[in-house]
PDB file of C-alpha atoms in Angstrom:
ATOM      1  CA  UNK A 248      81.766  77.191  99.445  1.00  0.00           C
ATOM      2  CA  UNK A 249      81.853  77.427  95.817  1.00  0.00           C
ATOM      3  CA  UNK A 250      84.796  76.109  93.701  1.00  0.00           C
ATOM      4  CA  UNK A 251      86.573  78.272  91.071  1.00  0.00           C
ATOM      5  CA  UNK A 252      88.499  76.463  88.109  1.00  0.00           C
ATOM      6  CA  UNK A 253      91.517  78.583  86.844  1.00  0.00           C
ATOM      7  CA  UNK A 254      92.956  77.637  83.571  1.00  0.00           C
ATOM      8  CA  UNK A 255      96.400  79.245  83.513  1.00  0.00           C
ATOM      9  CA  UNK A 256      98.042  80.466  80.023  1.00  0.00           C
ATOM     10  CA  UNK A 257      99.618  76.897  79.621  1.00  0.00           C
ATOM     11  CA  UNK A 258      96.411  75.206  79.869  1.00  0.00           C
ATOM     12  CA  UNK A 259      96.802  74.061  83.429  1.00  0.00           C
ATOM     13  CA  UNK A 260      93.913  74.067  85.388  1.00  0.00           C
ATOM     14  CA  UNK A 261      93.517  75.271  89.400  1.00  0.00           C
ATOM     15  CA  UNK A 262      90.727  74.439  90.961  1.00  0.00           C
ATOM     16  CA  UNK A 263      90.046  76.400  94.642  1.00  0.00           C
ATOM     17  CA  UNK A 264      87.357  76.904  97.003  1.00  0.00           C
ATOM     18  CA  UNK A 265      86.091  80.519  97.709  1.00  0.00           C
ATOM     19  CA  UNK A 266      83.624  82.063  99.888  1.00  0.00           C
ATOM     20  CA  UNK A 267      80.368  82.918  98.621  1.00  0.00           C
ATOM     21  CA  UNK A 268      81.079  87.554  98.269  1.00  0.00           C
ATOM     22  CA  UNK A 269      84.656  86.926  97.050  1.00  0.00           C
ATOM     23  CA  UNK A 270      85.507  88.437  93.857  1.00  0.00           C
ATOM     24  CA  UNK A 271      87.311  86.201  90.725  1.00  0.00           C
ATOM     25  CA  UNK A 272      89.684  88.449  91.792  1.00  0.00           C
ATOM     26  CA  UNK A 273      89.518  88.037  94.932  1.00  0.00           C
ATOM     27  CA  UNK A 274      89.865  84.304  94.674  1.00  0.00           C
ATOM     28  CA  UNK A 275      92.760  84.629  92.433  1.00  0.00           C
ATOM     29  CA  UNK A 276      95.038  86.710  94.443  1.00  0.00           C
ATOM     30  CA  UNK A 277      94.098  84.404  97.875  1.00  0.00           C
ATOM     31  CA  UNK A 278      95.256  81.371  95.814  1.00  0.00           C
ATOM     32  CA  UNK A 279      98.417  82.843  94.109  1.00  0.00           C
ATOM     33  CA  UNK A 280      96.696  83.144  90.548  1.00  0.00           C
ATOM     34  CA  UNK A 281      98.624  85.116  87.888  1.00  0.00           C
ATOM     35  CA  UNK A 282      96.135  87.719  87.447  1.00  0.00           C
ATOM     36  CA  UNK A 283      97.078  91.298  88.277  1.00  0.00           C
ATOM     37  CA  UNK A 284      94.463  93.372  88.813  1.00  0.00           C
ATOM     38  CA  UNK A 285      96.545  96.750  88.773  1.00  0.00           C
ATOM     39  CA  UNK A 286      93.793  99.003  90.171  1.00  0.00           C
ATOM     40  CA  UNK A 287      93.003  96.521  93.117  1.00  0.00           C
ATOM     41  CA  UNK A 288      88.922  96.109  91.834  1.00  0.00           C
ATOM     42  CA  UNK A 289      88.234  99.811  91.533  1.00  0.00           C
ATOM     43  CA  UNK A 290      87.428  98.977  87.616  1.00  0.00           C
ATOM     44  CA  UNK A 291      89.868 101.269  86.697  1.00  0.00           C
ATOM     45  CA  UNK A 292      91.862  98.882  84.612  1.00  0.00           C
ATOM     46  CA  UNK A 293      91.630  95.931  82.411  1.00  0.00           C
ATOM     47  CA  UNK A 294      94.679  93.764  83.993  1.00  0.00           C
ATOM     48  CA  UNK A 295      91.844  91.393  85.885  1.00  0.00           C
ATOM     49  CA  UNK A 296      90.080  90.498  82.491  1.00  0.00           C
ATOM     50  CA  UNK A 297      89.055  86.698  82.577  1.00  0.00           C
ATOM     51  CA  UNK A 298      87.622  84.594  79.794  1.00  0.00           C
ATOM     52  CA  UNK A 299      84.799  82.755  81.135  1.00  0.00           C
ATOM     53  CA  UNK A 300      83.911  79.221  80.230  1.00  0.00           C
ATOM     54  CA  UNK A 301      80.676  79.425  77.901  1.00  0.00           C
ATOM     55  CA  UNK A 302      78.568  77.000  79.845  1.00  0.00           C
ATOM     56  CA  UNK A 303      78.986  79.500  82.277  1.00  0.00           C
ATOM     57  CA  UNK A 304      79.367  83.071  80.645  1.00  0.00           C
ATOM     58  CA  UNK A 305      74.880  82.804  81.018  1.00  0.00           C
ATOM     59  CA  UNK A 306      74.901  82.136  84.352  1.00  0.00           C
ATOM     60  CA  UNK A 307      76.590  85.783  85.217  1.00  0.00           C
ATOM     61  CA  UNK A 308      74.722  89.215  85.985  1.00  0.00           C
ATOM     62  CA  UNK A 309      75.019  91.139  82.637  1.00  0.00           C
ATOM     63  CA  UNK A 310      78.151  93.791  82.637  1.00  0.00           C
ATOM     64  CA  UNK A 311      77.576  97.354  83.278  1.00  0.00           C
ATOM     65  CA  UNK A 312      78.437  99.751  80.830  1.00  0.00           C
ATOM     66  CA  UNK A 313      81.303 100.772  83.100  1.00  0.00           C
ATOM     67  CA  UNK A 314      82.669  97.516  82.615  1.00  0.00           C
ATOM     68  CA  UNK A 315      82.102  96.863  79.111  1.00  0.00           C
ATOM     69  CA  UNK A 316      84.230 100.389  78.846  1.00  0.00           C
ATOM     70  CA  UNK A 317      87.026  99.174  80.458  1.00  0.00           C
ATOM     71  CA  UNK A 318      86.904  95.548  78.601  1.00  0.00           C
ATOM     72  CA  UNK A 319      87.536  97.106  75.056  1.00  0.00           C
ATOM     73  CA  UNK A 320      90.617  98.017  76.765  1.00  0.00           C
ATOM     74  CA  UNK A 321      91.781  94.020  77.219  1.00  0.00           C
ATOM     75  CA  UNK A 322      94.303  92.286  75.613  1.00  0.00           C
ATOM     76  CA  UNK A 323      92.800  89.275  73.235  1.00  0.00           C
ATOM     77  CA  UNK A 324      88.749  89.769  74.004  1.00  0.00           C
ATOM     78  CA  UNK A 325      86.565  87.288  73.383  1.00  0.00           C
ATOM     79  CA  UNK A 326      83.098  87.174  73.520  1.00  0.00           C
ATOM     80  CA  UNK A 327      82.444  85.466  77.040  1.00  0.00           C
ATOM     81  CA  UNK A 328      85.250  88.206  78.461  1.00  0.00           C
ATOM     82  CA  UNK A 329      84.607  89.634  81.974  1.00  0.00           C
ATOM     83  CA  UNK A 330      86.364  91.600  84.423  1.00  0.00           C
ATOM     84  CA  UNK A 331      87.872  89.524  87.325  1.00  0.00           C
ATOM     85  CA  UNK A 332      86.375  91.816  90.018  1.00  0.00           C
ATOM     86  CA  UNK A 333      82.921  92.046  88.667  1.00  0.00           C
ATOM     87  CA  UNK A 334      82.623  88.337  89.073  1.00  0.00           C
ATOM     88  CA  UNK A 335      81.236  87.701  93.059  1.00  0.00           C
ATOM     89  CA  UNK A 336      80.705  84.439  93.738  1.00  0.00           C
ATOM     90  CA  UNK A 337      77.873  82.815  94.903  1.00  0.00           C
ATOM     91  CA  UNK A 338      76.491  78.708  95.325  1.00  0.00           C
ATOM     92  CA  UNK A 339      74.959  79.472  91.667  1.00  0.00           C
ATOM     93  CA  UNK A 340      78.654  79.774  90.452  1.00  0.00           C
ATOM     94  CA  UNK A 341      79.956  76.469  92.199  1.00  0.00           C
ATOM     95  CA  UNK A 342      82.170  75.143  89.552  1.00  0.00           C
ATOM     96  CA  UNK A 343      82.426  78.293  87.440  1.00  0.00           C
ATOM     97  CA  UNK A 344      85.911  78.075  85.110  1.00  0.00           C
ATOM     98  CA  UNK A 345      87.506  81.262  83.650  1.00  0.00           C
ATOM     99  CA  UNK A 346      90.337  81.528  81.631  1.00  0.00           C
ATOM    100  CA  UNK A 347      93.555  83.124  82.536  1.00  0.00           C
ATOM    101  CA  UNK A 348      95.123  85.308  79.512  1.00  0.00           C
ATOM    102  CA  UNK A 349      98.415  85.316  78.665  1.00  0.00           C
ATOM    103  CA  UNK A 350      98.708  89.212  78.468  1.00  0.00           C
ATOM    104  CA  UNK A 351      97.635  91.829  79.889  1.00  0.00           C
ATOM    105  CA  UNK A 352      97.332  95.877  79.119  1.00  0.00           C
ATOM    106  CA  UNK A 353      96.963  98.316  81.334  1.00  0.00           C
ATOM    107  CA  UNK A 354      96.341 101.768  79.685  1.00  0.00           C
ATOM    108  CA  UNK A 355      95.474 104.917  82.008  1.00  0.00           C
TER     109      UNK A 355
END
């Protein structure tokens, strides 16, 4: 099972186990994570936007334009920025840390 490391707005860090087909997401909402997610992984929203660690931002699938749509919607964007529910963990991601922000928008 791989781990997930959560670092909440106050710098915190949460680490959990998830099963491998579990979304960031997913994971979060399993392991009371603040991360909202207002459109429940339909990638209809931006409220699941993670910032992912950049040892591990290379390690992902590249984002579909669908999701690169909805991430210029996110509050504070960086460059390693992903969707929550476009993250599906695997034994390739054991260890993977993502960001919580402290905001969120949801716009539609």
């Amino acid at each position: 099972m791989p781990k997930v490391v959560f670092v909440n707005p106050d710098g915190s860090e949460k680490e959990v186990e998830a099963a491998n087909g579990l979304s960031i997401l997913e994971v979060a909402h399993k392991n009371d994570i603040e991360l909202e997610g207002a459109c429940e992984g339909s990638m209809a929203c931006s409220t699941c936007h993670v910032i992912v660690d950049d040892e591990w931002f290379d390690e992902l699938d590249e984002p579909t334009e669908e999701e690169e749509d909805m991430l210029d919607l996110a509050f504070g964007l960086q460059e390693t920025s992903r969707l929550g529910c476009q993250i599906i963990l695997n034994d390739e991601l054991d260890g993977i840390k993502v960001h919580v922000p402290a905001e969120t928008r949801n716009i539609g």
